[in-house]
PDB file of C-alpha atoms in Angstrom:
ATOM      1  CA  MET A 227      15.310  -1.688  15.225  1.00 37.00           C
ATOM      2  CA  GLN A 228      12.466   0.569  16.252  1.00 45.00           C
ATOM      3  CA  ASP A 229       9.034  -0.497  15.034  1.00 48.00           C
ATOM      4  CA  SER A 230       7.595   2.175  12.704  1.00 50.00           C
ATOM      5  CA  CYS A 231       4.017   1.117  13.530  1.00 51.00           C
ATOM      6  CA  LYS A 232       2.370   2.597  16.577  1.00 54.00           C
ATOM      7  CA  TYR A 233      -0.336   0.483  18.168  1.00 50.00           C
ATOM      8  CA  GLU A 234      -2.759   1.633  20.808  1.00 52.00           C
ATOM      9  CA  ASP A 235      -4.150  -0.904  23.257  1.00 48.00           C
ATOM     10  CA  LEU A 236      -7.821  -0.321  23.923  1.00 43.00           C
ATOM     11  CA  GLN A 237      -7.793  -2.124  27.272  1.00 43.00           C
ATOM     12  CA  LYS A 238      -5.144  -3.401  29.623  1.00 36.00           C
ATOM     13  CA  ASP A 239      -2.475  -5.483  27.944  1.00 28.00           C
ATOM     14  CA  SER A 240      -3.946  -8.643  29.450  1.00 32.00           C
ATOM     15  CA  LEU A 241      -7.111  -8.344  27.291  1.00 36.00           C
ATOM     16  CA  HIS A 242      -5.499  -8.043  23.867  1.00 65.00           C
ATOM     17  CA  PHE A 243      -8.796  -7.902  21.971  1.00 72.00           C
ATOM     18  CA  ALA A 244      -7.717  -5.112  19.619  1.00 71.00           C
ATOM     19  CA  LYS A 245      -4.752  -2.966  18.678  1.00 74.00           C
ATOM     20  CA  LEU A 246      -5.401   0.087  16.541  1.00 74.00           C
ATOM     21  CA  ASP A 247      -2.956   1.249  13.924  1.00 72.00           C
ATOM     22  CA  THR A 248      -3.356   4.999  14.367  1.00 69.00           C
ATOM     23  CA  ASP A 249      -0.263   5.680  12.232  1.00 74.00           C
ATOM     24  CA  ARG A 250      -1.649   3.944   9.156  1.00 79.00           C
ATOM     25  CA  LYS A 251      -2.772   7.116   7.377  1.00 74.00           C
ATOM     26  CA  LYS A 252       0.737   8.564   7.636  1.00 77.00           C
ATOM     27  CA  ARG A 253       2.200   5.448   6.027  1.00 84.00           C
ATOM     28  CA  THR A 254      -0.417   4.635   3.415  1.00 78.00           C
ATOM     29  CA  GLY A 255      -2.654   7.659   2.994  1.00 77.00           C
ATOM     30  CA  PHE A 256      -5.648   5.693   4.302  1.00 81.00           C
ATOM     31  CA  SER A 257      -6.857   5.614   7.879  1.00 80.00           C
ATOM     32  CA  GLU A 258      -7.697   2.280   9.472  1.00 84.00           C
ATOM     33  CA  THR A 259     -11.091   0.762   8.686  1.00 89.00           C
ATOM     34  CA  VAL A 260     -12.979  -1.392  11.173  1.00 92.00           C
ATOM     35  CA  PHE A 261     -14.418  -4.690   9.950  1.00 93.00           C
ATOM     36  CA  CYS A 262     -17.435  -4.918  12.249  1.00 93.00           C
ATOM     37  CA  GLN A 263     -18.802  -8.341  11.345  1.00 93.00           C
ATOM     38  CA  GLY A 264     -18.100 -10.948  14.004  1.00 92.00           C
ATOM     39  CA  LYS A 265     -16.882  -8.506  16.647  1.00 91.00           C
ATOM     40  CA  LYS A 266     -18.455  -8.520  20.091  1.00 92.00           C
ATOM     41  CA  THR A 267     -20.616  -5.454  20.527  1.00 92.00           C
ATOM     42  CA  GLU A 268     -18.823  -4.236  23.640  1.00 90.00           C
ATOM     43  CA  HIS A 269     -15.484  -4.536  21.839  1.00 91.00           C
ATOM     44  CA  LEU A 270     -16.781  -2.622  18.849  1.00 92.00           C
ATOM     45  CA  VAL A 271     -18.095   0.216  21.005  1.00 92.00           C
ATOM     46  CA  GLN A 272     -14.694   0.620  22.642  1.00 89.00           C
ATOM     47  CA  ILE A 273     -12.936   0.518  19.270  1.00 90.00           C
ATOM     48  CA  TYR A 274     -15.132   3.291  17.894  1.00 90.00           C
ATOM     49  CA  ARG A 275     -14.765   5.372  21.047  1.00 88.00           C
ATOM     50  CA  HIS A 276     -10.994   5.064  20.946  1.00 86.00           C
ATOM     51  CA  LEU A 277     -10.738   5.841  17.247  1.00 87.00           C
ATOM     52  CA  PHE A 278     -12.939   8.874  17.651  1.00 89.00           C
ATOM     53  CA  GLU A 279     -11.002  10.158  20.641  1.00 85.00           C
ATOM     54  CA  THR A 280      -7.679   9.561  18.894  1.00 83.00           C
ATOM     55  CA  THR A 281      -8.389  10.606  15.308  1.00 83.00           C
ATOM     56  CA  GLY A 282     -11.701  12.457  15.389  1.00 85.00           C
ATOM     57  CA  GLN A 283     -13.374   9.970  13.075  1.00 88.00           C
ATOM     58  CA  ALA A 284     -14.116   6.278  12.560  1.00 91.00           C
ATOM     59  CA  PHE A 285     -15.156   4.209   9.565  1.00 93.00           C
ATOM     60  CA  GLY A 286     -16.380   0.627   9.631  1.00 95.00           C
ATOM     61  CA  THR A 287     -17.920  -1.893   7.251  1.00 96.00           C
ATOM     62  CA  ARG A 288     -20.281  -4.846   7.677  1.00 96.00           C
ATOM     63  CA  ALA A 289     -21.990  -3.503  10.776  1.00 96.00           C
ATOM     64  CA  ASP A 290     -25.422  -4.813  11.695  1.00 95.00           C
ATOM     65  CA  ALA A 291     -28.256  -2.777  13.186  1.00 95.00           C
ATOM     66  CA  GLN A 292     -27.645  -3.986  16.732  1.00 95.00           C
ATOM     67  CA  GLN A 293     -23.982  -3.008  16.586  1.00 95.00           C
ATOM     68  CA  ALA A 294     -24.894   0.375  15.135  1.00 96.00           C
ATOM     69  CA  GLN A 295     -27.410   1.075  17.891  1.00 95.00           C
ATOM     70  CA  ALA A 296     -24.863   0.242  20.576  1.00 95.00           C
ATOM     71  CA  VAL A 297     -22.221   2.512  19.044  1.00 95.00           C
ATOM     72  CA  GLN A 298     -24.730   5.322  18.508  1.00 95.00           C
ATOM     73  CA  LYS A 299     -25.853   5.090  22.139  1.00 94.00           C
ATOM     74  CA  GLU A 300     -22.270   5.767  23.185  1.00 92.00           C
ATOM     75  CA  LEU A 301     -21.423   8.089  20.273  1.00 93.00           C
ATOM     76  CA  PRO A 302     -24.575   9.826  18.963  1.00 93.00           C
ATOM     77  CA  GLN A 303     -22.648  11.387  16.083  1.00 93.00           C
ATOM     78  CA  ALA A 304     -22.149   7.964  14.488  1.00 94.00           C
ATOM     79  CA  GLN A 305     -24.066   7.468  11.233  1.00 94.00           C
ATOM     80  CA  TYR A 306     -25.348   4.101  10.044  1.00 97.00           C
ATOM     81  CA  ASP A 307     -26.459   3.218   6.532  1.00 95.00           C
ATOM     82  CA  ASP A 308     -28.524   0.036   6.464  1.00 94.00           C
ATOM     83  CA  THR A 309     -27.969  -0.448   2.716  1.00 96.00           C
ATOM     84  CA  SER A 310     -24.165  -0.531   2.712  1.00 96.00           C
ATOM     85  CA  HIS A 311     -23.912  -1.549   6.402  1.00 96.00           C
ATOM     86  CA  ILE A 312     -21.329   1.177   6.888  1.00 97.00           C
ATOM     87  CA  LEU A 313     -21.039   2.717  10.347  1.00 96.00           C
ATOM     88  CA  LYS A 314     -19.042   5.931  10.435  1.00 95.00           C
ATOM     89  CA  ILE A 315     -18.219   9.059  12.374  1.00 91.00           C
ATOM     90  CA  GLN A 316     -17.261  11.861  10.043  1.00 86.00           C
ATOM     91  CA  GLY A 317     -14.317  14.069  10.923  1.00 77.00           C
ATOM     92  CA  LYS A 318     -14.938  17.762  11.562  1.00 72.00           C
ATOM     93  CA  GLU A 319     -12.985  18.618   8.429  1.00 66.00           C
ATOM     94  CA  GLN A 320     -14.502  16.856   5.423  1.00 66.00           C
ATOM     95  CA  THR A 321     -12.028  15.431   2.936  1.00 68.00           C
ATOM     96  CA  ALA A 322     -12.255  17.223  -0.417  1.00 77.00           C
ATOM     97  CA  GLN A 323     -13.637  14.898  -3.081  1.00 87.00           C
ATOM     98  CA  ILE A 324     -11.391  14.755  -6.121  1.00 88.00           C
ATOM     99  CA  GLY A 325     -11.385  13.109  -9.541  1.00 93.00           C
ATOM    100  CA  CYS A 326     -14.169  10.726 -10.426  1.00 96.00           C
ATOM    101  CA  ILE A 327     -14.983   7.068  -9.841  1.00 97.00           C
ATOM    102  CA  ALA A 328     -17.970   5.460 -11.553  1.00 97.00           C
ATOM    103  CA  VAL A 329     -19.764   2.769  -9.572  1.00 98.00           C
ATOM    104  CA  CYS A 330     -22.038   0.583 -11.711  1.00 97.00           C
ATOM    105  CA  SER A 331     -24.327  -2.157 -10.468  1.00 96.00           C
ATOM    106  CA  ALA A 332     -25.872  -4.782 -12.703  1.00 95.00           C
ATOM    107  CA  GLY A 333     -29.105  -5.019 -10.721  1.00 93.00           C
ATOM    108  CA  THR A 334     -30.938  -3.357  -7.877  1.00 95.00           C
ATOM    109  CA  SER A 335     -30.143  -6.409  -5.737  1.00 95.00           C
ATOM    110  CA  ASP A 336     -26.433  -5.593  -6.072  1.00 96.00           C
ATOM    111  CA  ILE A 337     -26.769  -2.089  -4.652  1.00 96.00           C
ATOM    112  CA  SER A 338     -25.774  -3.071  -1.116  1.00 96.00           C
ATOM    113  CA  VAL A 339     -22.307  -4.098  -2.309  1.00 97.00           C
ATOM    114  CA  ALA A 340     -22.142  -1.181  -4.752  1.00 97.00           C
ATOM    115  CA  GLU A 341     -22.917   1.259  -1.953  1.00 97.00           C
ATOM    116  CA  GLU A 342     -20.189  -0.227   0.215  1.00 97.00           C
ATOM    117  CA  ALA A 343     -17.788   0.530  -2.637  1.00 97.00           C
ATOM    118  CA  ALA A 344     -19.185   3.984  -3.335  1.00 97.00           C
ATOM    119  CA  GLN A 345     -19.245   5.150   0.261  1.00 96.00           C
ATOM    120  CA  THR A 346     -15.768   3.770   0.887  1.00 96.00           C
ATOM    121  CA  ALA A 347     -14.455   5.758  -2.079  1.00 96.00           C
ATOM    122  CA  GLU A 348     -16.219   8.904  -0.877  1.00 95.00           C
ATOM    123  CA  HIS A 349     -14.874   8.488   2.644  1.00 92.00           C
ATOM    124  CA  PHE A 350     -11.342   8.353   1.269  1.00 91.00           C
ATOM    125  CA  GLY A 351     -11.792  11.487  -0.787  1.00 91.00           C
ATOM    126  CA  ALA A 352     -13.067  10.522  -4.238  1.00 94.00           C
ATOM    127  CA  LYS A 353     -15.968  11.981  -6.148  1.00 96.00           C
ATOM    128  CA  VAL A 354     -18.338   9.140  -7.032  1.00 97.00           C
ATOM    129  CA  ASP A 355     -20.955   8.871  -9.755  1.00 97.00           C
ATOM    130  CA  ARG A 356     -23.469   6.053  -9.374  1.00 97.00           C
ATOM    131  CA  TYR A 357     -25.065   4.086 -12.226  1.00 97.00           C
ATOM    132  CA  TYR A 358     -27.344   1.430 -10.805  1.00 96.00           C
ATOM    133  CA  ASP A 359     -29.416  -1.265 -12.496  1.00 94.00           C
ATOM    134  CA  VAL A 360     -27.492  -1.107 -15.777  1.00 94.00           C
ATOM    135  CA  GLY A 361     -26.911  -4.835 -16.262  1.00 92.00           C
ATOM    136  CA  VAL A 362     -26.710  -6.860 -19.456  1.00 90.00           C
ATOM    137  CA  ALA A 363     -30.381  -7.847 -19.369  1.00 89.00           C
ATOM    138  CA  GLY A 364     -31.050  -4.417 -20.872  1.00 90.00           C
ATOM    139  CA  LEU A 365     -27.914  -3.005 -22.496  1.00 92.00           C
ATOM    140  CA  ASP A 366     -29.704   0.175 -23.501  1.00 92.00           C
ATOM    141  CA  ARG A 367     -29.646   1.206 -19.828  1.00 94.00           C
ATOM    142  CA  LEU A 368     -25.858   0.979 -19.766  1.00 95.00           C
ATOM    143  CA  LEU A 369     -25.370   2.561 -23.178  1.00 95.00           C
ATOM    144  CA  ALA A 370     -27.458   5.538 -22.117  1.00 94.00           C
ATOM    145  CA  HIS A 371     -24.748   6.408 -19.564  1.00 95.00           C
ATOM    146  CA  ILE A 372     -21.590   5.124 -21.269  1.00 96.00           C
ATOM    147  CA  ASP A 373     -20.295   8.566 -22.282  1.00 95.00           C
ATOM    148  CA  SER A 374     -20.434   9.731 -18.674  1.00 96.00           C
ATOM    149  CA  ILE A 375     -18.929   6.486 -17.374  1.00 96.00           C
ATOM    150  CA  ARG A 376     -15.981   6.865 -19.745  1.00 96.00           C
ATOM    151  CA  LYS A 377     -15.021  10.147 -18.057  1.00 95.00           C
ATOM    152  CA  ALA A 378     -14.206   8.405 -14.768  1.00 96.00           C
ATOM    153  CA  ASN A 379     -10.625   7.659 -13.702  1.00 96.00           C
ATOM    154  CA  ALA A 380     -11.664   4.191 -12.527  1.00 97.00           C
ATOM    155  CA  ILE A 381     -14.824   2.124 -12.814  1.00 98.00           C
ATOM    156  CA  ILE A 382     -16.251  -0.328 -10.306  1.00 98.00           C
ATOM    157  CA  ALA A 383     -18.591  -2.881 -11.877  1.00 97.00           C
ATOM    158  CA  VAL A 384     -20.708  -4.853  -9.401  1.00 97.00           C
ATOM    159  CA  ALA A 385     -22.656  -7.886 -10.601  1.00 96.00           C
ATOM    160  CA  GLY A 386     -24.107 -11.178  -9.443  1.00 94.00           C
ATOM    161  CA  MET A 387     -25.887 -13.790 -11.563  1.00 92.00           C
ATOM    162  CA  GLU A 388     -23.502 -14.584 -14.463  1.00 91.00           C
ATOM    163  CA  GLY A 389     -21.236 -11.602 -13.711  1.00 92.00           C
ATOM    164  CA  ALA A 390     -21.091 -10.239 -17.256  1.00 94.00           C
ATOM    165  CA  LEU A 391     -21.227  -6.492 -16.589  1.00 96.00           C
ATOM    166  CA  PRO A 392     -17.460  -5.900 -16.074  1.00 96.00           C
ATOM    167  CA  SER A 393     -16.654  -7.605 -19.391  1.00 95.00           C
ATOM    168  CA  VAL A 394     -19.136  -5.450 -21.267  1.00 96.00           C
ATOM    169  CA  ILE A 395     -17.866  -2.249 -19.671  1.00 96.00           C
ATOM    170  CA  GLY A 396     -14.238  -3.304 -20.077  1.00 95.00           C
ATOM    171  CA  GLY A 397     -14.643  -3.487 -23.834  1.00 94.00           C
ATOM    172  CA  MET A 398     -15.931   0.082 -24.050  1.00 95.00           C
ATOM    173  CA  VAL A 399     -13.661   2.150 -21.796  1.00 96.00           C
ATOM    174  CA  SER A 400      -9.997   3.173 -21.558  1.00 94.00           C
ATOM    175  CA  VAL A 401      -9.610   3.160 -17.766  1.00 96.00           C
ATOM    176  CA  PRO A 402      -9.198   0.350 -15.215  1.00 96.00           C
ATOM    177  CA  VAL A 403     -12.306  -1.639 -14.329  1.00 97.00           C
ATOM    178  CA  ILE A 404     -12.551  -3.235 -10.892  1.00 98.00           C
ATOM    179  CA  ALA A 405     -14.986  -6.136 -10.980  1.00 97.00           C
ATOM    180  CA  VAL A 406     -16.948  -7.103  -7.876  1.00 98.00           C
ATOM    181  CA  PRO A 407     -18.846 -10.410  -7.944  1.00 97.00           C
ATOM    182  CA  THR A 408     -21.825 -10.555  -5.611  1.00 97.00           C
ATOM    183  CA  SER A 409     -23.541 -13.494  -3.962  1.00 96.00           C
ATOM    184  CA  ILE A 410     -26.820 -12.542  -5.677  1.00 94.00           C
ATOM    185  CA  GLY A 411     -28.207 -15.233  -7.959  1.00 91.00           C
ATOM    186  CA  TYR A 412     -29.997 -18.548  -8.265  1.00 92.00           C
ATOM    187  CA  GLY A 413     -28.530 -21.897  -7.233  1.00 90.00           C
ATOM    188  CA  ALA A 414     -25.969 -22.269 -10.021  1.00 90.00           C
ATOM    189  CA  ASN A 415     -24.569 -18.894  -9.046  1.00 89.00           C
ATOM    190  CA  PHE A 416     -23.098 -20.772  -6.057  1.00 93.00           C
ATOM    191  CA  SER A 417     -23.330 -17.694  -3.804  1.00 92.00           C
ATOM    192  CA  GLY A 418     -21.187 -15.636  -6.146  1.00 94.00           C
ATOM    193  CA  LEU A 419     -18.642 -18.248  -7.194  1.00 96.00           C
ATOM    194  CA  SER A 420     -19.876 -18.438 -10.781  1.00 95.00           C
ATOM    195  CA  ALA A 421     -19.773 -14.640 -11.092  1.00 96.00           C
ATOM    196  CA  LEU A 422     -16.267 -14.594  -9.619  1.00 97.00           C
ATOM    197  CA  LEU A 423     -15.005 -17.202 -12.097  1.00 96.00           C
ATOM    198  CA  ALA A 424     -16.676 -15.417 -15.010  1.00 95.00           C
ATOM    199  CA  MET A 425     -14.949 -12.169 -14.096  1.00 96.00           C
ATOM    200  CA  LEU A 426     -11.582 -13.871 -13.652  1.00 96.00           C
ATOM    201  CA  ASN A 427     -12.009 -15.458 -17.089  1.00 95.00           C
ATOM    202  CA  SER A 428     -13.063 -12.252 -18.843  1.00 93.00           C
ATOM    203  CA  CYS A 429     -11.485 -11.656 -22.243  1.00 90.00           C
ATOM    204  CA  ALA A 430     -11.854  -7.878 -21.854  1.00 93.00           C
ATOM    205  CA  ASN A 431      -8.620  -6.083 -20.997  1.00 92.00           C
ATOM    206  CA  GLY A 432      -7.993  -3.855 -18.000  1.00 92.00           C
ATOM    207  CA  ILE A 433     -10.159  -5.783 -15.541  1.00 96.00           C
ATOM    208  CA  SER A 434      -9.089  -6.703 -12.020  1.00 96.00           C
ATOM    209  CA  VAL A 435     -11.294  -8.697  -9.658  1.00 97.00           C
ATOM    210  CA  VAL A 436     -11.850  -8.519  -5.912  1.00 97.00           C
ATOM    211  CA  ASN A 437     -13.458 -11.092  -3.667  1.00 97.00           C
ATOM    212  CA  ILE A 438     -17.169 -11.896  -3.581  1.00 97.00           C
ATOM    213  CA  ASP A 439     -19.202  -9.014  -2.080  1.00 97.00           C
ATOM    214  CA  ASN A 440     -16.004  -7.062  -1.363  1.00 97.00           C
ATOM    215  CA  GLY A 441     -17.236  -3.572  -2.148  1.00 97.00           C
ATOM    216  CA  TYR A 442     -14.784  -2.116   0.344  1.00 96.00           C
ATOM    217  CA  GLY A 443     -11.775  -3.583  -1.434  1.00 96.00           C
ATOM    218  CA  ALA A 444     -12.999  -2.283  -4.772  1.00 97.00           C
ATOM    219  CA  GLY A 445     -13.605   1.199  -3.390  1.00 97.00           C
ATOM    220  CA  TYR A 446     -10.165   1.314  -1.785  1.00 96.00           C
ATOM    221  CA  ASN A 447      -8.368   0.221  -4.963  1.00 96.00           C
ATOM    222  CA  ALA A 448     -10.358   2.642  -7.093  1.00 97.00           C
ATOM    223  CA  VAL A 449      -9.349   5.512  -4.806  1.00 96.00           C
ATOM    224  CA  MET A 450      -5.666   4.638  -5.286  1.00 95.00           C
ATOM    225  CA  ILE A 451      -6.116   4.729  -9.073  1.00 96.00           C
ATOM    226  CA  ASN A 452      -8.120   7.941  -8.868  1.00 95.00           C
ATOM    227  CA  ARG A 453      -5.460   9.683  -6.787  1.00 92.00           C
ATOM    228  CA  LEU A 454      -2.748   8.749  -9.269  1.00 93.00           C
ATOM    229  CA  ALA A 455      -4.864  10.013 -12.149  1.00 91.00           C
ATOM    230  CA  VAL A 456      -5.518  13.346 -10.423  1.00 87.00           C
ATOM    231  CA  GLN A 457      -1.819  13.742  -9.597  1.00 83.00           C
ATOM    232  CA  GLY A 458      -0.919  12.992 -13.208  1.00 76.00           C
ATOM    233  CA  ASN A 459      -3.337  15.595 -14.502  1.00 72.00           C
ATOM    234  CA  ARG A 460      -1.808  18.230 -12.244  1.00 68.00           C
ATOM    235  CA  GLN A 461       1.726  17.648 -13.539  1.00 60.00           C
TER     236      GLN A 461
END
């Protein structure tokens, strides 16, 4: 049986430090994303170079400043955002942004994770509206935007502390809400565990939950929902 996945070795077979799935977009509609955290800098540079040479673009999450500088030295067209920690090389042909995803953060401290979600969704072709610092400590801030938020095909709600924002939003909208717990909070937040458990135990309907600080996962899932919604509207 022939393997349907095509892998490209970045170095000689004896090194085996990375294999890139350059066929992934054909199978899934999403190109491969690089998780930069923990990778050796020299490996990361070669990964980005190979992706760029093969596909004309590259997109990675959880990059630090040192990694970004090394990649940019080799590939000056690479762009680094120190809020989301996304390191990317845009393709020559920009993907048209369709539909709408609303990204909401409870507090300003949650914006790093929210931006990872928002920029992931934009990279994969979704139009994104941002609503930051709209947490439950001041519900009027959320209510001021709720009519606009309701127009989205999917909503990403990012919150630390007690993690209440997704439950509040979930009770006021008719579209899926993707909850993202963050590690922001005082000691009893347990680095996001209390927010995660609160979101998993929400009594609001239509909420799904990703891992702590996983803005990328939320953005990816929201894009899938958004694409289905746009396709449905066209039929």
